[in-house]
PDB file of C-alpha atoms in Angstrom:
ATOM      1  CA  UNK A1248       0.000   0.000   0.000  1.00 52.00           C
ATOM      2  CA  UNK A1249       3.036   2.055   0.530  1.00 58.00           C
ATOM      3  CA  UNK A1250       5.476   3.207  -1.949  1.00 63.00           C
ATOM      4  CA  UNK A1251       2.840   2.905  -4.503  1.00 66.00           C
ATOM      5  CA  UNK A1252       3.618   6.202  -6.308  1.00 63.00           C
ATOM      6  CA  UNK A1253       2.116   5.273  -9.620  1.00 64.00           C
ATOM      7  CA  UNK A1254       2.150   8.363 -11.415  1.00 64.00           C
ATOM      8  CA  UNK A1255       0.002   8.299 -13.938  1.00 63.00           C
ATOM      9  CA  UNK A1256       1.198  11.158 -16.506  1.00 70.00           C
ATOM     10  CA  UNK A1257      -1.314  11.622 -19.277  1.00 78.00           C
ATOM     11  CA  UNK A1258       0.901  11.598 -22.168  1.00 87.00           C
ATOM     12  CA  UNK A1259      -0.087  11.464 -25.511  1.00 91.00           C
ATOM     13  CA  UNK A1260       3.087  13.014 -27.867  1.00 91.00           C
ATOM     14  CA  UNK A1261       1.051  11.876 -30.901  1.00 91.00           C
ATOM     15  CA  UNK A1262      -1.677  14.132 -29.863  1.00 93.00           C
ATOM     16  CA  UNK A1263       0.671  16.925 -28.817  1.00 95.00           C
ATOM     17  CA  UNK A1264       2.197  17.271 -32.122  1.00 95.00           C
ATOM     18  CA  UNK A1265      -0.830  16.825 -34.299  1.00 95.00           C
ATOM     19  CA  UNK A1266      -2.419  19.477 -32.114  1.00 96.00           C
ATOM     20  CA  UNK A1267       0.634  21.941 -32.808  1.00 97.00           C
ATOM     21  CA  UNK A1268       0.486  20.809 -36.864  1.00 96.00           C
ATOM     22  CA  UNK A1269      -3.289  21.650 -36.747  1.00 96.00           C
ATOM     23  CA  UNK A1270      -1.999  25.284 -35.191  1.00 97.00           C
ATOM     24  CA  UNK A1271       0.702  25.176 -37.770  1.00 97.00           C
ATOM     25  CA  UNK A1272      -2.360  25.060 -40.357  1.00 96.00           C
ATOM     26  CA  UNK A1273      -4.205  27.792 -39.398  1.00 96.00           C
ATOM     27  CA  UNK A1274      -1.357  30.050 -39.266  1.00 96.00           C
ATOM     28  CA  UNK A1275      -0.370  29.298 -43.074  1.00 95.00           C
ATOM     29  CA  UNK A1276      -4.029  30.090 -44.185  1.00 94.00           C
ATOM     30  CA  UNK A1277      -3.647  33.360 -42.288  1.00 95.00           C
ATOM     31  CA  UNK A1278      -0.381  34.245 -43.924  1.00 96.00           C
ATOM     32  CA  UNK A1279      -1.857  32.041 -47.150  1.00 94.00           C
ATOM     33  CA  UNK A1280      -4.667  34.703 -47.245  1.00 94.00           C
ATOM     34  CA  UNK A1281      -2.499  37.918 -46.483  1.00 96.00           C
ATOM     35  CA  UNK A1282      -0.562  36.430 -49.454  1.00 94.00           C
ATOM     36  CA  UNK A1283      -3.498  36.122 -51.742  1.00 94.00           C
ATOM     37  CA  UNK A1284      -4.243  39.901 -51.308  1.00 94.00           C
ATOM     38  CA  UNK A1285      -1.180  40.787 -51.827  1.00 94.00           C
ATOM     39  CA  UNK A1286      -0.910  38.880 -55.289  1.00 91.00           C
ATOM     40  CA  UNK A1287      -3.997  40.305 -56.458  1.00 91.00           C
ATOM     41  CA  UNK A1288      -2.870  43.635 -55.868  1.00 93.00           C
ATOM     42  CA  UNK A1289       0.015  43.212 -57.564  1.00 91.00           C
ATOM     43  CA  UNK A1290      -2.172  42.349 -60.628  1.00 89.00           C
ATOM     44  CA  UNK A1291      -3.798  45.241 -60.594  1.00 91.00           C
ATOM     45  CA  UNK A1292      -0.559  47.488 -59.838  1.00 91.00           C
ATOM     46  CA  UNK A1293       2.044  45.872 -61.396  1.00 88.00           C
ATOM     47  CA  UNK A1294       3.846  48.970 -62.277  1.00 88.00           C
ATOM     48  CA  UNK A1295       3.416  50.676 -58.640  1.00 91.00           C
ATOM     49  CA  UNK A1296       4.890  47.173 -57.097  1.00 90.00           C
ATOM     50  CA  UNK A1297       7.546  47.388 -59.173  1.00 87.00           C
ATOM     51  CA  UNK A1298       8.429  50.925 -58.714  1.00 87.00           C
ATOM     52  CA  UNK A1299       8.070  50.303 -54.296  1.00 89.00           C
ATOM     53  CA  UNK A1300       9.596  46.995 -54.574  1.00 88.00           C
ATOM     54  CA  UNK A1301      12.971  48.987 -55.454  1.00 87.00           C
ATOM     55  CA  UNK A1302      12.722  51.145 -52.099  1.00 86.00           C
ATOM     56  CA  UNK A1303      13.288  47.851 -50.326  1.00 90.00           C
ATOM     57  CA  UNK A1304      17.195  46.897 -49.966  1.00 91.00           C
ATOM     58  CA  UNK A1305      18.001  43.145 -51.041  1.00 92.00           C
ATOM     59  CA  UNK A1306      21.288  42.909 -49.019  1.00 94.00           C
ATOM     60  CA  UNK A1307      19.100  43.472 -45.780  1.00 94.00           C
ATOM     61  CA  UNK A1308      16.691  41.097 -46.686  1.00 94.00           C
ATOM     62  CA  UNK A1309      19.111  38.535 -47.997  1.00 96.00           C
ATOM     63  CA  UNK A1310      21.001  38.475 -44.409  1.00 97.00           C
ATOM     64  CA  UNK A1311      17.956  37.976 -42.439  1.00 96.00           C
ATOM     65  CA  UNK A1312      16.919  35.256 -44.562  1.00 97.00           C
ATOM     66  CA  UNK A1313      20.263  33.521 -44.434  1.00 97.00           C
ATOM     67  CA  UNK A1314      19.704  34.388 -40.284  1.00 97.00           C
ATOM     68  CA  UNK A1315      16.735  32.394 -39.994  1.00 97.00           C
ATOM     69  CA  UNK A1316      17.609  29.334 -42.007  1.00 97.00           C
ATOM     70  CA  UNK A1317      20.651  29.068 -39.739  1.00 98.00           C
ATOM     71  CA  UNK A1318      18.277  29.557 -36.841  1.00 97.00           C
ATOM     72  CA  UNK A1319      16.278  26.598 -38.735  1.00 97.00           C
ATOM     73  CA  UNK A1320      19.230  24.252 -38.682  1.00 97.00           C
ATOM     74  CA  UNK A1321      19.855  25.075 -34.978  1.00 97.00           C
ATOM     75  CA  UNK A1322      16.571  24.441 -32.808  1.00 97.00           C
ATOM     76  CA  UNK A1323      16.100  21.091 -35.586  1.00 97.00           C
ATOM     77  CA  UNK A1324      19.701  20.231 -34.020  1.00 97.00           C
ATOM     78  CA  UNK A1325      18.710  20.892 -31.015  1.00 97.00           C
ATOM     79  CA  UNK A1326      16.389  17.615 -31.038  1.00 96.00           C
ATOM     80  CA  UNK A1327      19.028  15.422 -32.298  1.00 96.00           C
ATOM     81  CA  UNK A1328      20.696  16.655 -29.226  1.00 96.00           C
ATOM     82  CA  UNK A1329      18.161  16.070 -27.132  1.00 96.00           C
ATOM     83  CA  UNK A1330      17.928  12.260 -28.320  1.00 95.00           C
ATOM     84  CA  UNK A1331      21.967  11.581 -27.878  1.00 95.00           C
ATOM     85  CA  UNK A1332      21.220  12.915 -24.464  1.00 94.00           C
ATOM     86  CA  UNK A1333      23.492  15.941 -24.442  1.00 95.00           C
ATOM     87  CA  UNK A1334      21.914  18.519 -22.593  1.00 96.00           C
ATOM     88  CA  UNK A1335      25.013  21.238 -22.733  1.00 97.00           C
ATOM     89  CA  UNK A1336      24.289  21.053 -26.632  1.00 97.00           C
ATOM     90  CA  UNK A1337      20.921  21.489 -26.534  1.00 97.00           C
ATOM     91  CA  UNK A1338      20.730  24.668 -24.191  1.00 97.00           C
ATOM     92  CA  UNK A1339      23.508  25.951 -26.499  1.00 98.00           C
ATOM     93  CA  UNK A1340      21.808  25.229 -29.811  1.00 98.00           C
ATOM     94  CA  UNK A1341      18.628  26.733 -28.616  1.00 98.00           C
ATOM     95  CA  UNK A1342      20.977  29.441 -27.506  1.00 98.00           C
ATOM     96  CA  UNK A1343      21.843  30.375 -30.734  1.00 98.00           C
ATOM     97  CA  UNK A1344      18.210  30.093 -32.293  1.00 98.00           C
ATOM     98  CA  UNK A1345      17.139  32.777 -29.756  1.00 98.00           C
ATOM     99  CA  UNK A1346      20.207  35.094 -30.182  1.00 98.00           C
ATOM    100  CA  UNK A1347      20.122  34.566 -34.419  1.00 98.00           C
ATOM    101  CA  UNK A1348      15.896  35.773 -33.584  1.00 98.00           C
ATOM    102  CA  UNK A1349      16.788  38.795 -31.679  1.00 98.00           C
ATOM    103  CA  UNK A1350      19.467  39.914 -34.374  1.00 98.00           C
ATOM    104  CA  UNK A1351      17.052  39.132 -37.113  1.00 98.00           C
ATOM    105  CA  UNK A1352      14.718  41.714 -35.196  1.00 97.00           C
ATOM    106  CA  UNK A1353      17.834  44.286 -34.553  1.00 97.00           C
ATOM    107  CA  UNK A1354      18.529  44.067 -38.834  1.00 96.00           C
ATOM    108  CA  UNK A1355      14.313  44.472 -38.581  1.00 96.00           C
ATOM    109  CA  UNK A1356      14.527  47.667 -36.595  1.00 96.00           C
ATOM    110  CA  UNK A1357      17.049  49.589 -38.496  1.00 95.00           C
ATOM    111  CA  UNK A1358      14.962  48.683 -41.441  1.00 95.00           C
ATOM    112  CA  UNK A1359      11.940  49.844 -40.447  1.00 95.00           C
ATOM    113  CA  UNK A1360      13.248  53.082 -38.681  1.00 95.00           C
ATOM    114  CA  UNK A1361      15.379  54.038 -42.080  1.00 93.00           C
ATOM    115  CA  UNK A1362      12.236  53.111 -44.298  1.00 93.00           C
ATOM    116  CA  UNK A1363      10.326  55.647 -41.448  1.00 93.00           C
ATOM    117  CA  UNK A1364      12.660  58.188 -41.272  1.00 92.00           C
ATOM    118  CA  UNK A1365      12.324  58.388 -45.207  1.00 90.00           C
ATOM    119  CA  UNK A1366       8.578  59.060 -44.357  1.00 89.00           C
ATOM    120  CA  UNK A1367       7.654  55.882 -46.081  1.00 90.00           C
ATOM    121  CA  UNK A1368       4.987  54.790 -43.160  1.00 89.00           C
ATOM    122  CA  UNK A1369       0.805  54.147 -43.595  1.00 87.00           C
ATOM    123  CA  UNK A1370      -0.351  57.190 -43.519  1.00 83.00           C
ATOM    124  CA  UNK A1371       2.876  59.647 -44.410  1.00 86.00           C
ATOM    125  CA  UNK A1372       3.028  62.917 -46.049  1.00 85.00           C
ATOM    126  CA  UNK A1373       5.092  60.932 -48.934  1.00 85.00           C
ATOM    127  CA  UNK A1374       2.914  58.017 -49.176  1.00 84.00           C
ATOM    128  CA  UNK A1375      -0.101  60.487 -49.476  1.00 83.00           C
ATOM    129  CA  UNK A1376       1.316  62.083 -52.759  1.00 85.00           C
ATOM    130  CA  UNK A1377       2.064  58.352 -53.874  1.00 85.00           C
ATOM    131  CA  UNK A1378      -0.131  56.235 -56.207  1.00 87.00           C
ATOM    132  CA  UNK A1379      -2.655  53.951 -54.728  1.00 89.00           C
ATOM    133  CA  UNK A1380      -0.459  51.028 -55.790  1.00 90.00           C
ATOM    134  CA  UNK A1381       2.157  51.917 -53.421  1.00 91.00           C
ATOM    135  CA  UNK A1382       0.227  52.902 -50.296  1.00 92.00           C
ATOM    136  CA  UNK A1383      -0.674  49.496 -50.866  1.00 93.00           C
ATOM    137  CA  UNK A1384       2.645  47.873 -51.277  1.00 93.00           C
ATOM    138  CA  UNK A1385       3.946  49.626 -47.908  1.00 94.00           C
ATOM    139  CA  UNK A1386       0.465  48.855 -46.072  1.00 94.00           C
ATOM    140  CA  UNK A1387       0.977  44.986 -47.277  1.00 95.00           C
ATOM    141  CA  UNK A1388       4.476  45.054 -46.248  1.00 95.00           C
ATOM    142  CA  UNK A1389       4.398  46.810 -43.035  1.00 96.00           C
ATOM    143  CA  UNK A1390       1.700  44.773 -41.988  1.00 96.00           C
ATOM    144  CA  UNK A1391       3.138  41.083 -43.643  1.00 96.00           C
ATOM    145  CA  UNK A1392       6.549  41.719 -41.798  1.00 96.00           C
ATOM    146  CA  UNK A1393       5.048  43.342 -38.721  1.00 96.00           C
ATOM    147  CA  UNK A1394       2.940  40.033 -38.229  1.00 97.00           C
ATOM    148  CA  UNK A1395       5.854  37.965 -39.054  1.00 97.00           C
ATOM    149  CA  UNK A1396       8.082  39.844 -36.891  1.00 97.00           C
ATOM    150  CA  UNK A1397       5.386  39.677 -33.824  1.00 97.00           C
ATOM    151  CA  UNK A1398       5.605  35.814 -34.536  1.00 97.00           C
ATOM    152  CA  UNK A1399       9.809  36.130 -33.811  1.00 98.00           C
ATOM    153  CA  UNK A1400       9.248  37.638 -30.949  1.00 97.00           C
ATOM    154  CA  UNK A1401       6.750  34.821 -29.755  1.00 97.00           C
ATOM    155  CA  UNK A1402       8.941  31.985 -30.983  1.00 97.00           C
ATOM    156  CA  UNK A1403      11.905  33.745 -29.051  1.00 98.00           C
ATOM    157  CA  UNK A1404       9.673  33.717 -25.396  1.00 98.00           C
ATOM    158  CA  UNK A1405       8.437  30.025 -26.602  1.00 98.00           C
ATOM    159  CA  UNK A1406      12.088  28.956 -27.392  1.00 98.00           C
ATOM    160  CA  UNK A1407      13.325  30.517 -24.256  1.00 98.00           C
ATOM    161  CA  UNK A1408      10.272  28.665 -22.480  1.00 98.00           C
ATOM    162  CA  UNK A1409      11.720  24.906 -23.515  1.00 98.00           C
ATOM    163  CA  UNK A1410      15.198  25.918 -22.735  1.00 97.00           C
ATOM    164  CA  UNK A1411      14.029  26.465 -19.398  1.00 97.00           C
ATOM    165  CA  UNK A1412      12.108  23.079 -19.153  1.00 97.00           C
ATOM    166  CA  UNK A1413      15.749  21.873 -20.868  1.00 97.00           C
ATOM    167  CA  UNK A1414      17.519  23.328 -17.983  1.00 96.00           C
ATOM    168  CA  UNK A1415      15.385  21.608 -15.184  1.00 96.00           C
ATOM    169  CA  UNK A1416      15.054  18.303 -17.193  1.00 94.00           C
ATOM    170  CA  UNK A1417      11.596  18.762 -17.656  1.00 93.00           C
ATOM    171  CA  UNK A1418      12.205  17.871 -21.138  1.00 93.00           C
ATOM    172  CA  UNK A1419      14.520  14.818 -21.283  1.00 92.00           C
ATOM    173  CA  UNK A1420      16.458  12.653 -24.217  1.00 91.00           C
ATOM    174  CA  UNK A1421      12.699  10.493 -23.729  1.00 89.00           C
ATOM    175  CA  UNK A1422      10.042  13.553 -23.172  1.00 92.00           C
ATOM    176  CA  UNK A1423      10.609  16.083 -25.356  1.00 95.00           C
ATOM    177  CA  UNK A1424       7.468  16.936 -27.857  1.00 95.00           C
ATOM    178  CA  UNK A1425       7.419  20.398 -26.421  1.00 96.00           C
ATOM    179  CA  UNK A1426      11.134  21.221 -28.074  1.00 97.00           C
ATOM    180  CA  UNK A1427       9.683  19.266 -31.041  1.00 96.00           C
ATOM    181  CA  UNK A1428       6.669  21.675 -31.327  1.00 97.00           C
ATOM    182  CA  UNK A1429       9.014  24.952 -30.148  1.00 97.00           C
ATOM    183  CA  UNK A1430      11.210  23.661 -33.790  1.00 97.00           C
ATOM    184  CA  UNK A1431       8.034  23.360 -35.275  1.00 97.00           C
ATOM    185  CA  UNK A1432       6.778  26.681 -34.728  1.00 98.00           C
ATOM    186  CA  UNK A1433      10.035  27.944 -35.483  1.00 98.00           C
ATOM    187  CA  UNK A1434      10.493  26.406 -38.743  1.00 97.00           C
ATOM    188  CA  UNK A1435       6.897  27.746 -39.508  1.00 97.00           C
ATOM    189  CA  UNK A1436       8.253  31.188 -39.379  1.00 97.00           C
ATOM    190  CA  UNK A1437      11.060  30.256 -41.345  1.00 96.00           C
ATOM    191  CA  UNK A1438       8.685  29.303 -43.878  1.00 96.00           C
ATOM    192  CA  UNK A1439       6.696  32.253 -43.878  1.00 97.00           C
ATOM    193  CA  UNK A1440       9.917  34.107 -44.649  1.00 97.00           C
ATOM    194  CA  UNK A1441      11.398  31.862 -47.545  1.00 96.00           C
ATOM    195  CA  UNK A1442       8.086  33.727 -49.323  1.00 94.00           C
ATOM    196  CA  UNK A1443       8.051  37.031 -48.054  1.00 95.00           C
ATOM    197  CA  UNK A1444      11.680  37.546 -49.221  1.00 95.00           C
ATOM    198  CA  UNK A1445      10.644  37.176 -52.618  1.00 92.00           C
ATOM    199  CA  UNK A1446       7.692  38.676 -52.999  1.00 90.00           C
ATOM    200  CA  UNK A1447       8.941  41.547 -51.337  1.00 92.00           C
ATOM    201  CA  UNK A1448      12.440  41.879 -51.764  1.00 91.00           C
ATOM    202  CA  UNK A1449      13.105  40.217 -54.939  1.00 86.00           C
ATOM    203  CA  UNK A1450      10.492  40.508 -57.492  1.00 77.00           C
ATOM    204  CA  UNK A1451      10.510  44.229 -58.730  1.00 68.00           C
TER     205      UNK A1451
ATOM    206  CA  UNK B  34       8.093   0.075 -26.859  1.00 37.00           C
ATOM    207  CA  UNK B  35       5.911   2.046 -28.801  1.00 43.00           C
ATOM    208  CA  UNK B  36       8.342   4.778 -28.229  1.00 46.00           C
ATOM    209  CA  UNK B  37      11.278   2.966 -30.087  1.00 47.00           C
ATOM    210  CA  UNK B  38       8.885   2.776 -32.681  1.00 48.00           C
ATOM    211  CA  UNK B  39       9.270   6.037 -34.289  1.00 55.00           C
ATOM    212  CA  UNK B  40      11.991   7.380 -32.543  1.00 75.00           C
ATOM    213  CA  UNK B  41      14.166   8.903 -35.510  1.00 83.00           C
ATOM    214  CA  UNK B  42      17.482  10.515 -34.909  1.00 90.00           C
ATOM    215  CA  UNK B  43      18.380  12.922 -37.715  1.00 92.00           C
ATOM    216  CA  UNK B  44      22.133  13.131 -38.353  1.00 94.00           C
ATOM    217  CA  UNK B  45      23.852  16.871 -37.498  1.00 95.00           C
ATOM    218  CA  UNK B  46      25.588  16.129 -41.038  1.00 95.00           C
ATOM    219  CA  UNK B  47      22.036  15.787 -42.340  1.00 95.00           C
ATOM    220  CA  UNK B  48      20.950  19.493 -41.428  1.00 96.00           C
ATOM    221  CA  UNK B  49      24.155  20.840 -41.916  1.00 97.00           C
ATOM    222  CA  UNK B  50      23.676  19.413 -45.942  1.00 97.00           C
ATOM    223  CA  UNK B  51      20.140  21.307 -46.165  1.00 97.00           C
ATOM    224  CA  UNK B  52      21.225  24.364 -44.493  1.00 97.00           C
ATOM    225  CA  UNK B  53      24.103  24.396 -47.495  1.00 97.00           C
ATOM    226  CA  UNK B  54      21.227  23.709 -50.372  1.00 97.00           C
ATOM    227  CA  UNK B  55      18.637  26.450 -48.723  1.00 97.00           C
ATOM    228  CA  UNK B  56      21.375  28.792 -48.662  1.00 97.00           C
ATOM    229  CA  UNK B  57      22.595  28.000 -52.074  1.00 97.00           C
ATOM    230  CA  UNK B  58      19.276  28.288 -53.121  1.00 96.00           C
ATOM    231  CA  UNK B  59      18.555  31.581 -51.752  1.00 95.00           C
ATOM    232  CA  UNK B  60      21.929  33.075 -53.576  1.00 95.00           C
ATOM    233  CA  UNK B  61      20.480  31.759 -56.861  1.00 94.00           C
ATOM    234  CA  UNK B  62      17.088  33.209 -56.201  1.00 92.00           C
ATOM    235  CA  UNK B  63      18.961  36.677 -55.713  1.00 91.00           C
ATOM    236  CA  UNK B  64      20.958  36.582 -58.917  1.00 90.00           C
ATOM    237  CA  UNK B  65      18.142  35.004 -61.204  1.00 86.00           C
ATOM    238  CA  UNK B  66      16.149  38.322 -59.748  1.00 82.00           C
ATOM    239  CA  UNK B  67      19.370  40.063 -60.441  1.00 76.00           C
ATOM    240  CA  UNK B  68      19.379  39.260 -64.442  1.00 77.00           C
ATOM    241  CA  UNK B  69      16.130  40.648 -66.341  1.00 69.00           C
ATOM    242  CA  UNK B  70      14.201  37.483 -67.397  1.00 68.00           C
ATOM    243  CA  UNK B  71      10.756  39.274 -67.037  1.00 70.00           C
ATOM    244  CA  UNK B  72       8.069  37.612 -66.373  1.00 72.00           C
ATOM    245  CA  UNK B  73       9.759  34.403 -65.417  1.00 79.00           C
ATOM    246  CA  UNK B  74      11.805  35.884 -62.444  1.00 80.00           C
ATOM    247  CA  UNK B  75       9.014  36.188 -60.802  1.00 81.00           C
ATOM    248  CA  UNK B  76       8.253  32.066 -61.922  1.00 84.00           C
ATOM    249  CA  UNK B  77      11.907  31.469 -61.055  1.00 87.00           C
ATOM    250  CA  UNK B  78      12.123  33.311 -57.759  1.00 88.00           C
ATOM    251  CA  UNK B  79       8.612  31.595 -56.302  1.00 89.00           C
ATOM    252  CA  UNK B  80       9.636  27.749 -57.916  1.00 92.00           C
ATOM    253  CA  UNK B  81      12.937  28.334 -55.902  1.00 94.00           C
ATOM    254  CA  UNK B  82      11.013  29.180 -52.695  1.00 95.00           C
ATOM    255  CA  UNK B  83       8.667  26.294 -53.235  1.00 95.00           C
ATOM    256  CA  UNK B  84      11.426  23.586 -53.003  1.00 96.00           C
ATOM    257  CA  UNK B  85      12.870  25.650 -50.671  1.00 97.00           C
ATOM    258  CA  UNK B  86      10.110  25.080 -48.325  1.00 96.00           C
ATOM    259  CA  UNK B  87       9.570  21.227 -49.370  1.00 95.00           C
ATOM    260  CA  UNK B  88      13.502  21.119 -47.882  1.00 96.00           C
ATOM    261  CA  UNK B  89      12.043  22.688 -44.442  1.00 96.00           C
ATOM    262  CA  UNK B  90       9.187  20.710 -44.355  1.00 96.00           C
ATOM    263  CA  UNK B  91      10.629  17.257 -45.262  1.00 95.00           C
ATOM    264  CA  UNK B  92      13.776  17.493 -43.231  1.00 95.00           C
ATOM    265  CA  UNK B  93      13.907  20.584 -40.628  1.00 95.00           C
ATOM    266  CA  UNK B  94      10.247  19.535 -39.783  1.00 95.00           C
ATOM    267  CA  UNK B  95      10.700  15.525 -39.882  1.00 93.00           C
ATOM    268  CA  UNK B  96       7.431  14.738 -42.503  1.00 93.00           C
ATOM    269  CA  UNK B  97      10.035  12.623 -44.093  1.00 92.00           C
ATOM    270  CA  UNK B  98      10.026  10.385 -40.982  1.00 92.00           C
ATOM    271  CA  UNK B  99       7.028  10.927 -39.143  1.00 90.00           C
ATOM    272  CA  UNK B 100       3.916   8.896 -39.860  1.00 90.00           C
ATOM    273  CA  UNK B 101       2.884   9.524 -43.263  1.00 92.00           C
ATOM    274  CA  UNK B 102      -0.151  10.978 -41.775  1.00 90.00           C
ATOM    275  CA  UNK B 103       0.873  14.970 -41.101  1.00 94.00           C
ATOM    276  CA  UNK B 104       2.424  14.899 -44.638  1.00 94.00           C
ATOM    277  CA  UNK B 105      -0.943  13.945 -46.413  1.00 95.00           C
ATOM    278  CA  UNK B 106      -2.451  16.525 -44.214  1.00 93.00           C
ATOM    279  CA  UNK B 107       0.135  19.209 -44.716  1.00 94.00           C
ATOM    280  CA  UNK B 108      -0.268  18.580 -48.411  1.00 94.00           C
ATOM    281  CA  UNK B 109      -4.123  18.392 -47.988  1.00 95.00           C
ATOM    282  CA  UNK B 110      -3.850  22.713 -46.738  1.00 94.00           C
ATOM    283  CA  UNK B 111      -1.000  23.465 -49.119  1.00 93.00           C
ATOM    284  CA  UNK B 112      -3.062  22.153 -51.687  1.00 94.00           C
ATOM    285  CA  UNK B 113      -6.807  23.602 -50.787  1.00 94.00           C
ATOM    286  CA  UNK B 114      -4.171  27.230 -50.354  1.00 92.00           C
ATOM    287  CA  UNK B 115      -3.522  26.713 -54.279  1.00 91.00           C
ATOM    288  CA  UNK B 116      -7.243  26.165 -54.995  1.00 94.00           C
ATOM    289  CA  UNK B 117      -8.319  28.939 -53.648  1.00 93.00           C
ATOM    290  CA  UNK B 118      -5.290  31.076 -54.898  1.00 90.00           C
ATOM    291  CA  UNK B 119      -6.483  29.934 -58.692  1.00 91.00           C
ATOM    292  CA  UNK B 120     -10.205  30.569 -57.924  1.00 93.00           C
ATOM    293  CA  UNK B 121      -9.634  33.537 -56.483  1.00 91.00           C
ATOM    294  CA  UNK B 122      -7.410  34.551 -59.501  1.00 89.00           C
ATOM    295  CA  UNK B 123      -9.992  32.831 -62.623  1.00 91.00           C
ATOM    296  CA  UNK B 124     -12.646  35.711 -60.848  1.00 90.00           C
ATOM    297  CA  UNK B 125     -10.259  38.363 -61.350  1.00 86.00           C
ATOM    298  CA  UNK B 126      -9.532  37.026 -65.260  1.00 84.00           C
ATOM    299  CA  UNK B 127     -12.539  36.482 -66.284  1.00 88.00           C
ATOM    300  CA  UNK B 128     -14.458  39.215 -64.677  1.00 80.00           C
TER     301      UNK B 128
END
């Protein structure tokens, strides 16, 4: 009757993942949609897309994109890790995932505060005199990277979340579907941004 | 025992070989862009970001080795995004 700890954890890492996939979904009809409007606008302004899409500088948006594919590589590491058992690597790839996110945002910041201090914002003097097309563009891409940027800063507390868990052995080399969904969620964003660097950046 | 089941370890080496083809193809993208080819850069640029993001799915996010289930649903949303991406686009066409 003693020393019967059965502890009965209700565990179900099937479940857990196919709930974050089903998550995963809805996000990439979000974006999906946001992506649709912005194609169709781009129809009917090709030459004002064009003409904005040269305001935006490649070089910036080629290094974050090369930032968060490295990021990619490093929280998906970060699960081999975690099965071979070595905790030091772990923390220290998820490190890196986090500190890659928060210069991603830094490179984000300078870009959005030069675009600003050109007085391209929603709703500038500049923008006013502009065609419709390219209040558009901006609008689309202010709010497309702002969203994507809020969902950095998310991943970063979620990452930082699981490292935690990592650090206390809450997540172990034989529990660990919570860094599997953390990489999941970060890989989403990756995803989102393997598009939005073209259509943004790259296509004028 | 169900865990050993589908407990896959991905080889570092493994990532480290994607990571070099998703940059690689991300270079390209930027000089194809770079050269005039008109209307196909913009064909080129979003074929190179679609295999691009089958890389990330198949390998970063482990469809390749999970059950086969999340890749037939994955595929499922990817593909009802392209339908209504082409209906949306016959209305503006044919209006």
């Amino acid at each position: 009757m003693n020393n019967h700890a059965h502890i009965d954890e209700h565990r179900d890492d099937e479940g857990a993942k196919t709930g974050m996939w089903i998550f995963i979904f809805t996000e990439l009809l979000l974006f999906g949609g946001l992506f649709i409007v912005y194609s169709v606008y781009r129809y009917l302004n090709p030459m004002a897309f064009h003409l904005a899409a040269e305001e935006l500088d490649v070089v910036v948006g080629t290094v974050n994109t090369v930032i968060l594919l490295v990021s990619s590589m490093t929280i998906a590491m970060a699960i081999t890790s975690i099965q071979l058992k070595n905790k030091k690597l772990t923390l220290i790839l998820m490190g890196v995932t986090i500190l890659l996110a928060i210069i991603f945002m830094v490179n984000k910041y300078f870009e959005w505060t030069g675009k600003i201090s050109h007085g391209i914002f929603p709703g500038s003097e500049i923008l006013h005199q502009s065609s419709q097309g390219e209040i558009l563009f901006f609008g689309l891409y202010y709010a497309m990277t702002g969203l994507h940027a809020l969902h950095i800063v998310i991943g970063v507390g979620f990452i930082a979340y699981v490292m935690w868990l990592v650090k206390t052995d809450d997540v172990k080399h034989d529990d660990y579907v919570i860094l599997e969904n953390s990489a999941l969620y970060w890989h989403l964003v990756d995803l989102i941004w393997i598009f939005l660097f073209p259509l943004f950046y790259l296509i004028t | 025992m169900e865990k050993e089941a589908h407990t896959h370890i991905v080889k570092y080496s493994t990532y480290i070989y994607v990571l070099i083809a998703l940059l690689f193809m991300t270079f390209l993208s930027v000089a194809v862009t770079g050269i005039e080819l008109g209307p196909y850069t913009v064909s080129a640029a979003l074929l190179l970001a679609s295999i691009k993001s089958i890389l990330v799915l198949l390998i970063f996010m482990h469809l390749k080795f999970d059950k086969k289930f999340y890749g037939i649903m994955v595929a499922s949303v990817f593909i009802l995004l392209a339908c209504v991406i082409i209906v949306t686009f016959l209305d503006y066409l044919y209006r």
